[in-house]
mmCIF file of C-alpha atoms in Angstrom:
data_model
loop_
_atom_site.group_PDB
_atom_site.id
_atom_site.type_symbol
_atom_site.label_atom_id
_atom_site.label_comp_id
_atom_site.label_asym_id
_atom_site.label_seq_id
_atom_site.Cartn_x
_atom_site.Cartn_y
_atom_site.Cartn_z
ATOM 1 C CA LYS A 1 115.913 119.323 32.311
ATOM 2 C CA ILE A 2 112.853 118.897 30.112
ATOM 3 C CA ILE A 3 114.431 116.212 27.927
ATOM 4 C CA ASN A 4 115.801 114.352 30.973
ATOM 5 C CA LEU A 5 112.353 114.366 32.610
ATOM 6 C CA LYS A 6 110.748 113.108 29.389
ATOM 7 C CA ASN A 7 113.263 110.242 29.071
ATOM 8 C CA GLU A 8 112.796 109.318 32.725
ATOM 9 C CA ALA A 9 109.006 109.250 32.354
ATOM 10 C CA ILE A 10 109.079 107.118 29.174
ATOM 11 C CA GLN A 11 111.511 104.680 30.817
ATOM 12 C CA LYS A 12 109.191 104.265 33.812
ATOM 13 C CA ILE A 13 106.162 103.842 31.539
ATOM 14 C CA SER A 14 107.862 101.072 29.539
ATOM 15 C CA THR A 15 108.583 99.046 32.693
ATOM 16 C CA ALA A 16 105.214 99.581 34.438
ATOM 17 C CA LYS A 17 103.347 96.337 35.063
ATOM 18 C CA THR A 18 99.910 97.555 36.191
ATOM 19 C CA LEU A 19 97.397 100.267 35.371
ATOM 20 C CA GLU A 20 97.831 101.658 38.861
ATOM 21 C CA GLU A 21 101.567 102.144 38.233
ATOM 22 C CA LEU A 22 100.775 103.988 35.000
ATOM 23 C CA ARG A 23 98.324 106.281 36.788
ATOM 24 C CA ASN A 24 100.942 107.064 39.437
ATOM 25 C CA ILE A 25 103.498 107.898 36.718
ATOM 26 C CA GLU A 26 100.970 110.219 35.069
ATOM 27 C CA ILE A 27 100.426 112.035 38.367
ATOM 28 C CA GLU A 28 104.180 112.173 39.059
ATOM 29 C CA PHE A 29 105.013 113.916 35.779
ATOM 30 C CA LEU A 30 101.779 115.461 34.421
ATOM 31 C CA GLY A 31 99.671 115.983 37.531
ATOM 32 C CA ARG A 32 98.840 119.398 38.960
ATOM 33 C CA LYS A 33 102.059 119.279 40.998
ATOM 34 C CA GLY A 34 103.928 116.960 38.615
ATOM 35 C CA THR A 35 107.580 117.588 37.864
ATOM 36 C CA LEU A 36 107.050 118.459 34.200
ATOM 37 C CA THR A 37 104.029 120.652 35.046
ATOM 38 C CA LEU A 38 106.073 122.647 37.570
ATOM 39 C CA LEU A 39 108.874 123.004 35.055
ATOM 40 C CA LEU A 40 106.443 124.355 32.460
ATOM 41 C CA ARG A 41 105.486 127.105 34.897
ATOM 42 C CA GLU A 42 109.089 128.302 34.931
ATOM 43 C CA VAL A 43 109.166 128.961 31.170
ATOM 44 C CA PRO A 44 107.720 132.525 31.460
ATOM 45 C CA LEU A 45 110.548 133.362 33.893
ATOM 46 C CA LEU A 46 113.271 132.565 31.331
ATOM 47 C CA PRO A 47 115.004 135.213 29.218
ATOM 48 C CA THR A 48 112.834 136.290 26.281
ATOM 49 C CA GLU A 49 115.070 134.664 23.648
ATOM 50 C CA ASP A 50 114.946 131.257 25.429
ATOM 51 C CA ARG A 51 111.192 131.031 25.952
ATOM 52 C CA PRO A 52 110.096 129.866 22.447
ATOM 53 C CA ILE A 53 112.463 126.870 22.204
ATOM 54 C CA CYS A 54 111.905 125.833 25.839
ATOM 55 C CA GLY A 55 108.126 126.162 25.543
ATOM 56 C CA LYS A 56 108.075 124.147 22.314
ATOM 57 C CA THR A 57 110.330 121.451 23.795
ATOM 58 C CA ALA A 58 108.191 121.206 26.934
ATOM 59 C CA ASN A 59 104.922 120.840 24.978
ATOM 60 C CA GLU A 60 106.437 118.196 22.722
ATOM 61 C CA ALA A 61 107.743 116.309 25.766
ATOM 62 C CA LYS A 62 104.306 116.418 27.365
ATOM 63 C CA LYS A 63 102.690 115.018 24.196
ATOM 64 C CA GLU A 64 105.276 112.202 23.957
ATOM 65 C CA ILE A 65 104.615 111.199 27.565
ATOM 66 C CA GLU A 66 100.834 111.235 26.989
ATOM 67 C CA VAL A 67 101.205 109.079 23.844
ATOM 68 C CA ALA A 68 103.464 106.609 25.669
ATOM 69 C CA LEU A 69 100.948 106.370 28.522
ATOM 70 C CA ALA A 70 98.044 105.801 26.146
ATOM 71 C CA GLU A 71 99.915 103.081 24.243
ATOM 72 C CA GLN A 72 100.940 101.255 27.412
ATOM 73 C CA ILE A 73 97.420 101.462 28.876
ATOM 74 C CA PHE A 74 96.045 100.030 25.632
ATOM 75 C CA ILE A 75 98.589 97.168 25.682
ATOM 76 C CA GLN A 76 97.753 96.278 29.267
ATOM 77 C CA GLU A 77 93.990 96.446 28.631
ATOM 78 C CA GLU A 78 94.375 94.201 25.576
ATOM 79 C CA SER A 79 96.413 91.723 27.584
ATOM 80 C CA ARG A 80 93.833 91.717 30.380
ATOM 81 C CA MET A 81 90.984 91.088 27.960
ATOM 82 C CA GLN A 82 92.883 88.232 26.247
ATOM 83 C CA ASN A 83 93.511 86.534 29.591
ATOM 84 C CA ILE A 84 90.083 87.230 31.046
ATOM 85 C CA GLN A 85 89.010 83.581 30.740
ATOM 86 C CA ASN A 86 91.813 82.579 33.082
ATOM 87 C CA SER A 87 91.704 85.567 35.430
ATOM 88 C CA GLU A 88 87.930 86.005 35.863
ATOM 89 C CA TRP A 89 85.023 83.618 36.286
ATOM 90 C CA ILE A 90 82.154 84.144 33.868
ATOM 91 C CA ASP A 91 78.863 82.269 33.838
ATOM 92 C CA ILE A 92 76.341 83.798 31.446
ATOM 93 C CA SER A 93 73.609 81.548 32.859
ATOM 94 C CA ALA A 94 74.022 82.905 36.404
ATOM 95 C CA PRO A 95 71.206 85.190 37.620
ATOM 96 C CA SER A 96 72.063 88.875 37.637
ATOM 97 C CA LYS A 97 72.545 90.808 40.826
ATOM 98 C CA PRO A 98 69.548 92.932 41.830
ATOM 99 C CA ILE A 99 69.902 96.611 40.936
ATOM 100 C CA PHE A 100 68.524 98.998 43.496
ATOM 101 C CA PHE A 101 67.988 102.592 42.446
ATOM 102 C CA LYS A 102 65.565 105.394 43.064
ATOM 103 C CA SER A 103 64.287 106.822 39.804
ATOM 104 C CA GLY A 104 64.157 110.575 39.334
ATOM 105 C CA LYS A 105 61.154 112.666 38.375
ATOM 106 C CA ARG A 106 60.515 115.508 35.975
ATOM 107 C CA HIS A 107 60.027 118.955 37.429
ATOM 108 C CA PRO A 108 56.270 119.744 37.470
ATOM 109 C CA ILE A 109 56.750 122.570 34.946
ATOM 110 C CA HIS A 110 58.613 120.402 32.448
ATOM 111 C CA ALA A 111 56.164 117.543 33.012
ATOM 112 C CA PHE A 112 53.210 119.831 32.235
ATOM 113 C CA ILE A 113 54.916 121.200 29.097
ATOM 114 C CA GLN A 114 55.474 117.644 27.909
ATOM 115 C CA GLU A 115 51.823 116.866 28.637
ATOM 116 C CA CYS A 116 50.774 119.940 26.604
ATOM 117 C CA GLU A 117 52.897 118.768 23.677
ATOM 118 C CA THR A 118 51.196 115.356 23.812
ATOM 119 C CA VAL A 119 47.660 116.758 24.062
ATOM 120 C CA PHE A 120 48.076 119.340 21.292
ATOM 121 C CA GLY A 121 49.949 116.773 19.232
ATOM 122 C CA ARG A 122 46.802 114.632 19.185
ATOM 123 C CA LEU A 123 44.957 117.703 17.858
ATOM 124 C CA GLY A 124 47.409 118.033 14.964
ATOM 125 C CA PHE A 125 49.790 120.684 16.339
ATOM 126 C CA SER A 126 53.583 120.505 16.160
ATOM 127 C CA VAL A 127 56.074 122.142 18.554
ATOM 128 C CA ALA A 128 58.061 125.238 17.497
ATOM 129 C CA GLU A 129 60.972 126.931 19.258
ATOM 130 C CA ALA A 130 62.996 130.145 18.892
ATOM 131 C CA TYR A 131 65.327 132.435 20.849
ATOM 132 C CA GLU A 132 65.006 133.753 24.405
ATOM 133 C CA ILE A 133 66.985 136.885 23.435
ATOM 134 C CA GLU A 134 65.044 138.656 20.698
ATOM 135 C CA ASP A 135 65.214 141.733 18.507
ATOM 136 C CA ASP A 136 62.619 144.483 18.557
ATOM 137 C CA PHE A 137 60.993 143.364 15.304
ATOM 138 C CA HIS A 138 60.151 139.807 16.380
ATOM 139 C CA ASN A 139 59.264 140.691 19.967
ATOM 140 C CA PHE A 140 57.250 143.883 19.331
ATOM 141 C CA GLU A 141 57.062 145.377 15.857
ATOM 142 C CA ALA A 142 55.902 142.286 13.936
ATOM 143 C CA LEU A 143 53.232 141.726 16.605
ATOM 144 C CA ASN A 144 51.696 145.153 15.908
ATOM 145 C CA PHE A 145 53.026 146.830 19.077
ATOM 146 C CA PRO A 146 53.233 150.598 18.382
ATOM 147 C CA PRO A 147 56.528 152.346 19.258
ATOM 148 C CA ASP A 148 54.988 153.993 22.355
ATOM 149 C CA HIS A 149 53.411 150.808 23.761
ATOM 150 C CA PRO A 150 54.035 150.461 27.562
ATOM 151 C CA ALA A 151 55.460 146.925 27.107
ATOM 152 C CA ARG A 152 58.503 148.505 25.449
ATOM 153 C CA GLU A 153 59.346 150.542 28.544
ATOM 154 C CA MET A 154 62.220 149.635 30.866
ATOM 155 C CA GLN A 155 59.914 148.930 33.817
ATOM 156 C CA ASP A 156 58.159 146.166 31.840
ATOM 157 C CA THR A 157 60.994 144.649 29.820
ATOM 158 C CA PHE A 158 64.554 143.392 30.310
ATOM 159 C CA PHE A 159 66.706 145.151 27.719
ATOM 160 C CA ILE A 160 70.188 143.828 26.932
ATOM 161 C CA GLY A 161 73.239 146.089 27.141
ATOM 162 C CA GLY A 162 76.598 146.188 25.413
ATOM 163 C CA LYS A 163 76.808 144.772 21.893
ATOM 164 C CA LEU A 164 73.187 143.529 22.183
ATOM 165 C CA GLU A 165 71.854 146.946 23.150
ATOM 166 C CA LYS A 166 68.724 146.757 20.989
ATOM 167 C CA MET A 167 67.850 143.189 22.043
ATOM 168 C CA VAL A 168 65.419 142.132 24.789
ATOM 169 C CA LEU A 169 64.642 139.048 26.804
ATOM 170 C CA ARG A 170 61.438 137.997 25.063
ATOM 171 C CA THR A 171 58.267 139.060 26.872
ATOM 172 C CA GLN A 172 56.066 136.345 25.329
ATOM 173 C CA THR A 173 56.541 133.285 23.136
ATOM 174 C CA SER A 174 54.717 135.055 20.290
ATOM 175 C CA ASP A 175 58.144 135.664 18.752
ATOM 176 C CA ILE A 176 58.223 131.932 17.982
ATOM 177 C CA GLN A 177 55.019 132.313 15.965
ATOM 178 C CA ILE A 178 56.504 135.194 13.952
ATOM 179 C CA ARG A 179 59.710 133.323 13.161
ATOM 180 C CA TYR A 180 57.750 130.189 12.197
ATOM 181 C CA MET A 181 55.398 132.090 9.894
ATOM 182 C CA GLU A 182 58.373 133.805 8.224
ATOM 183 C CA LYS A 183 59.749 130.408 7.166
ATOM 184 C CA ASN A 184 56.580 128.329 6.646
ATOM 185 C CA ALA A 185 53.554 128.861 4.435
ATOM 186 C CA PRO A 186 49.987 128.103 5.624
ATOM 187 C CA PRO A 187 48.334 125.915 6.709
ATOM 188 C CA ILE A 188 50.075 126.270 10.083
ATOM 189 C CA ARG A 189 49.329 124.501 13.362
ATOM 190 C CA ILE A 190 51.927 125.011 16.095
ATOM 191 C CA ILE A 191 52.311 125.389 19.827
ATOM 192 C CA ALA A 192 55.139 127.518 21.205
ATOM 193 C CA PRO A 193 56.225 126.661 24.771
ATOM 194 C CA GLY A 194 59.158 128.386 26.436
ATOM 195 C CA LYS A 195 60.560 130.777 29.007
ATOM 196 C CA VAL A 196 59.580 134.445 28.987
ATOM 197 C CA TYR A 197 60.786 137.419 31.030
ATOM 198 C CA ARG A 198 58.988 140.394 32.593
ATOM 199 C CA LYS A 199 59.892 142.636 35.512
ATOM 200 C CA ASP A 200 57.348 141.278 38.008
ATOM 201 C CA ALA A 201 58.131 139.555 41.297
ATOM 202 C CA ASP A 202 55.724 138.556 44.083
ATOM 203 C CA ALA A 203 53.782 135.488 45.243
ATOM 204 C CA THR A 204 51.905 135.276 41.943
ATOM 205 C CA HIS A 205 54.515 136.729 39.528
ATOM 206 C CA SER A 206 58.110 135.917 38.627
ATOM 207 C CA PRO A 207 60.691 137.765 36.463
ATOM 208 C CA MET A 208 61.055 134.493 34.540
ATOM 209 C CA PHE A 209 58.164 132.128 33.903
ATOM 210 C CA HIS A 210 56.923 129.689 31.284
ATOM 211 C CA GLN A 211 54.286 130.318 28.658
ATOM 212 C CA ILE A 212 52.682 128.281 25.923
ATOM 213 C CA GLU A 213 50.998 129.781 22.885
ATOM 214 C CA CYS A 214 49.007 128.124 20.128
ATOM 215 C CA LEU A 215 48.687 129.322 16.535
ATOM 216 C CA MET A 216 46.478 128.089 13.695
ATOM 217 C CA ILE A 217 46.566 129.742 10.252
ATOM 218 C CA ASP A 218 44.401 128.390 7.418
ATOM 219 C CA LYS A 219 41.464 129.310 5.213
ATOM 220 C CA ASN A 220 38.130 130.126 6.894
ATOM 221 C CA VAL A 221 39.302 129.716 10.502
ATOM 222 C CA SER A 222 36.771 130.957 13.068
ATOM 223 C CA LEU A 223 36.316 131.517 16.806
ATOM 224 C CA ALA A 224 34.408 128.227 16.833
ATOM 225 C CA ASN A 225 37.662 126.462 15.880
ATOM 226 C CA LEU A 226 39.460 128.350 18.648
ATOM 227 C CA ARG A 227 36.882 127.325 21.247
ATOM 228 C CA PHE A 228 36.907 123.678 20.177
ATOM 229 C CA ILE A 229 40.722 123.356 20.221
ATOM 230 C CA LEU A 230 41.158 125.183 23.523
ATOM 231 C CA LEU A 231 38.293 123.416 25.300
ATOM 232 C CA SER A 232 39.431 119.990 24.068
ATOM 233 C CA ALA A 233 42.951 120.645 25.372
ATOM 234 C CA LEU A 234 41.798 121.956 28.761
ATOM 235 C CA LYS A 235 39.554 118.944 29.313
ATOM 236 C CA ASP A 236 42.650 116.754 28.974
ATOM 237 C CA LEU A 237 45.079 119.032 30.809
ATOM 238 C CA ILE A 238 43.011 120.327 33.736
ATOM 239 C CA SER A 239 39.587 118.715 34.206
ATOM 240 C CA PRO A 240 37.131 116.810 31.972
ATOM 241 C CA ASP A 241 34.170 118.834 33.297
ATOM 242 C CA THR A 242 35.623 122.300 32.596
ATOM 243 C CA ASP A 243 33.880 124.864 30.408
ATOM 244 C CA LEU A 244 34.943 128.109 28.685
ATOM 245 C CA ARG A 245 33.669 131.615 28.233
ATOM 246 C CA PHE A 246 35.117 134.519 26.265
ATOM 247 C CA ARG A 247 35.193 138.207 27.276
ATOM 248 C CA LEU A 248 36.117 140.987 24.869
ATOM 249 C CA SER A 249 39.520 142.524 25.465
ATOM 250 C CA PHE A 250 42.370 144.197 23.564
ATOM 251 C CA PHE A 251 45.743 142.892 22.398
ATOM 252 C CA PRO A 252 47.746 144.575 19.612
ATOM 253 C CA PHE A 253 48.276 141.293 17.767
ATOM 254 C CA THR A 254 44.660 139.999 17.641
ATOM 255 C CA GLU A 255 41.339 141.376 16.395
ATOM 256 C CA PRO A 256 38.913 140.621 17.935
ATOM 257 C CA SER A 257 40.762 139.979 21.206
ATOM 258 C CA LEU A 258 39.411 137.838 24.034
ATOM 259 C CA GLU A 259 40.069 137.070 27.676
ATOM 260 C CA VAL A 260 39.514 133.357 28.317
ATOM 261 C CA ASP A 261 37.819 132.155 31.511
ATOM 262 C CA ALA A 262 37.528 128.503 32.520
ATOM 263 C CA LEU A 263 34.913 127.023 34.843
ATOM 264 C CA LEU A 264 36.970 125.053 37.364
ATOM 265 C CA GLN A 265 36.704 123.473 40.797
ATOM 266 C CA VAL A 266 38.381 125.836 43.301
ATOM 267 C CA ASP A 267 38.180 125.456 47.100
ATOM 268 C CA GLY A 268 35.225 123.116 46.782
ATOM 269 C CA GLU A 269 33.301 125.429 44.453
ATOM 270 C CA ARG A 270 33.028 125.738 40.700
ATOM 271 C CA LYS A 271 34.305 129.191 39.737
ATOM 272 C CA TRP A 272 35.180 131.112 36.605
ATOM 273 C CA LEU A 273 38.909 131.830 36.511
ATOM 274 C CA GLU A 274 40.816 133.813 33.919
ATOM 275 C CA ILE A 275 43.430 131.517 32.354
ATOM 276 C CA GLY A 276 44.810 133.459 29.392
ATOM 277 C CA GLY A 277 44.275 135.548 26.312
ATOM 278 C CA ALA A 278 43.180 134.685 22.779
ATOM 279 C CA GLY A 279 41.803 136.107 19.555
ATOM 280 C CA MET A 280 41.904 136.098 15.786
ATOM 281 C CA VAL A 281 45.344 136.984 14.399
ATOM 282 C CA HIS A 282 45.454 140.660 13.401
ATOM 283 C CA PRO A 283 45.773 141.232 9.607
ATOM 284 C CA ASN A 284 48.801 143.470 10.254
ATOM 285 C CA VAL A 285 50.634 140.543 11.861
ATOM 286 C CA LEU A 286 49.969 138.376 8.804
ATOM 287 C CA LYS A 287 51.129 141.228 6.574
ATOM 288 C CA ASN A 288 54.390 141.530 8.545
ATOM 289 C CA VAL A 289 55.227 137.867 7.768
ATOM 290 C CA ASN A 290 54.095 138.077 4.119
ATOM 291 C CA ILE A 291 50.898 136.006 4.485
ATOM 292 C CA ASN A 292 47.912 137.168 2.451
ATOM 293 C CA SER A 293 45.236 138.149 4.988
ATOM 294 C CA GLU A 294 42.594 138.159 2.237
ATOM 295 C CA GLU A 295 43.153 134.440 1.699
ATOM 296 C CA TYR A 296 44.203 133.233 5.151
ATOM 297 C CA ASN A 297 43.230 133.978 8.719
ATOM 298 C CA GLY A 298 43.709 132.254 12.032
ATOM 299 C CA PHE A 299 43.586 132.291 15.803
ATOM 300 C CA ALA A 300 46.140 132.416 18.591
ATOM 301 C CA PHE A 301 45.908 131.901 22.310
ATOM 302 C CA GLY A 302 48.326 131.646 25.192
ATOM 303 C CA PHE A 303 48.493 130.942 28.898
ATOM 304 C CA GLY A 304 51.063 130.693 31.671
ATOM 305 C CA ILE A 305 52.292 127.188 32.434
ATOM 306 C CA GLU A 306 52.824 127.880 36.134
ATOM 307 C CA ARG A 307 49.331 129.386 36.475
ATOM 308 C CA MET A 308 47.734 126.310 34.953
ATOM 309 C CA ILE A 309 49.621 123.995 37.329
ATOM 310 C CA MET A 310 48.677 126.218 40.288
ATOM 311 C CA ILE A 311 45.007 126.019 39.300
ATOM 312 C CA LYS A 312 45.169 122.273 38.715
ATOM 313 C CA HIS A 313 46.838 121.453 42.046
ATOM 314 C CA GLY A 314 45.656 124.308 44.281
ATOM 315 C CA ILE A 315 49.131 125.881 44.680
ATOM 316 C CA THR A 316 49.030 129.395 46.148
ATOM 317 C CA ASP A 317 52.630 130.622 45.793
ATOM 318 C CA LEU A 318 54.400 130.735 42.423
ATOM 319 C CA ARG A 319 57.832 130.866 44.068
ATOM 320 C CA LEU A 320 57.527 127.237 45.200
ATOM 321 C CA PHE A 321 58.336 126.118 41.645
ATOM 322 C CA TYR A 322 61.801 127.708 41.796
ATOM 323 C CA GLU A 323 62.962 127.066 45.365
ATOM 324 C CA ASN A 324 63.949 123.420 44.669
ATOM 325 C CA ASP A 325 62.414 122.254 47.952
ATOM 326 C CA LEU A 326 62.138 118.474 47.642
ATOM 327 C CA ARG A 327 59.232 118.428 50.092
ATOM 328 C CA PHE A 328 57.258 120.353 47.467
ATOM 329 C CA LEU A 329 58.626 118.756 44.287
ATOM 330 C CA SER A 330 58.254 115.161 45.534
ATOM 331 C CA GLN A 331 54.458 115.594 45.590
ATOM 332 C CA PHE A 332 54.295 115.531 41.798
#
């Protein structure tokens, strides 16, 4: 049966005159309900000793039909192209037909990330990337998180099960900084944008959101460098008349650690709003990536992408970014 079907198909292919005929032959024999396809489904029902030879014969027949189809399609296409001068009218001087299309837009989050890459690029920073599923060392230990730190607890972190039991969905893009410093010697100037995951969900929090962090490692880096870089970027990204202030805080991976407030226009008033965290890279972090903290130091800061867009455009509900409502997205 298989060989007879193959011979019948090849005979029909050799006499086909048009591409449409060839497509119909393909459907007739190799389609979802094609005769050879249905016959192939009967192979598992055969006696055990007959299955290997019948299965092999059927697969070979299928390949021969596919090759014959491809060859005949090629021959017909070649013939059509050779006769195109006689069969079609071509005038290269004729005006083209107008093309009407509606161009798409970038999602506001991706557009802002791209804008950040451009702004920090002008300040001499390159873009670094890493993994969204991380190990404990790069997500916690290398960043000077002690074993009993609350961020390691199940209520704050998504832990992976199964074969990846000791892995987590990264809780900040600081893991990118660690991986970059492991492979690159100072001086270092990078930004690290990407998705991060924490178990929060309400109008101002999401289990998945976007973060961007900035890292500079060199000799004699100071908080003055941090303020200049961050303020210069915010003037481009948010508002040219913004200002900054620092408040002392605590993060395991920086010393001293700072909360960063920006003076921004909100509801018709200029207000101080917290936009992120910053500080000088902790010597322990440099030690964990084999950088001499006696010779080099540096700063790091980070902020949430969605929060910055919400501040810039007066958006009050974080969930709007993820609902894919065109009435919202088309405003950007």
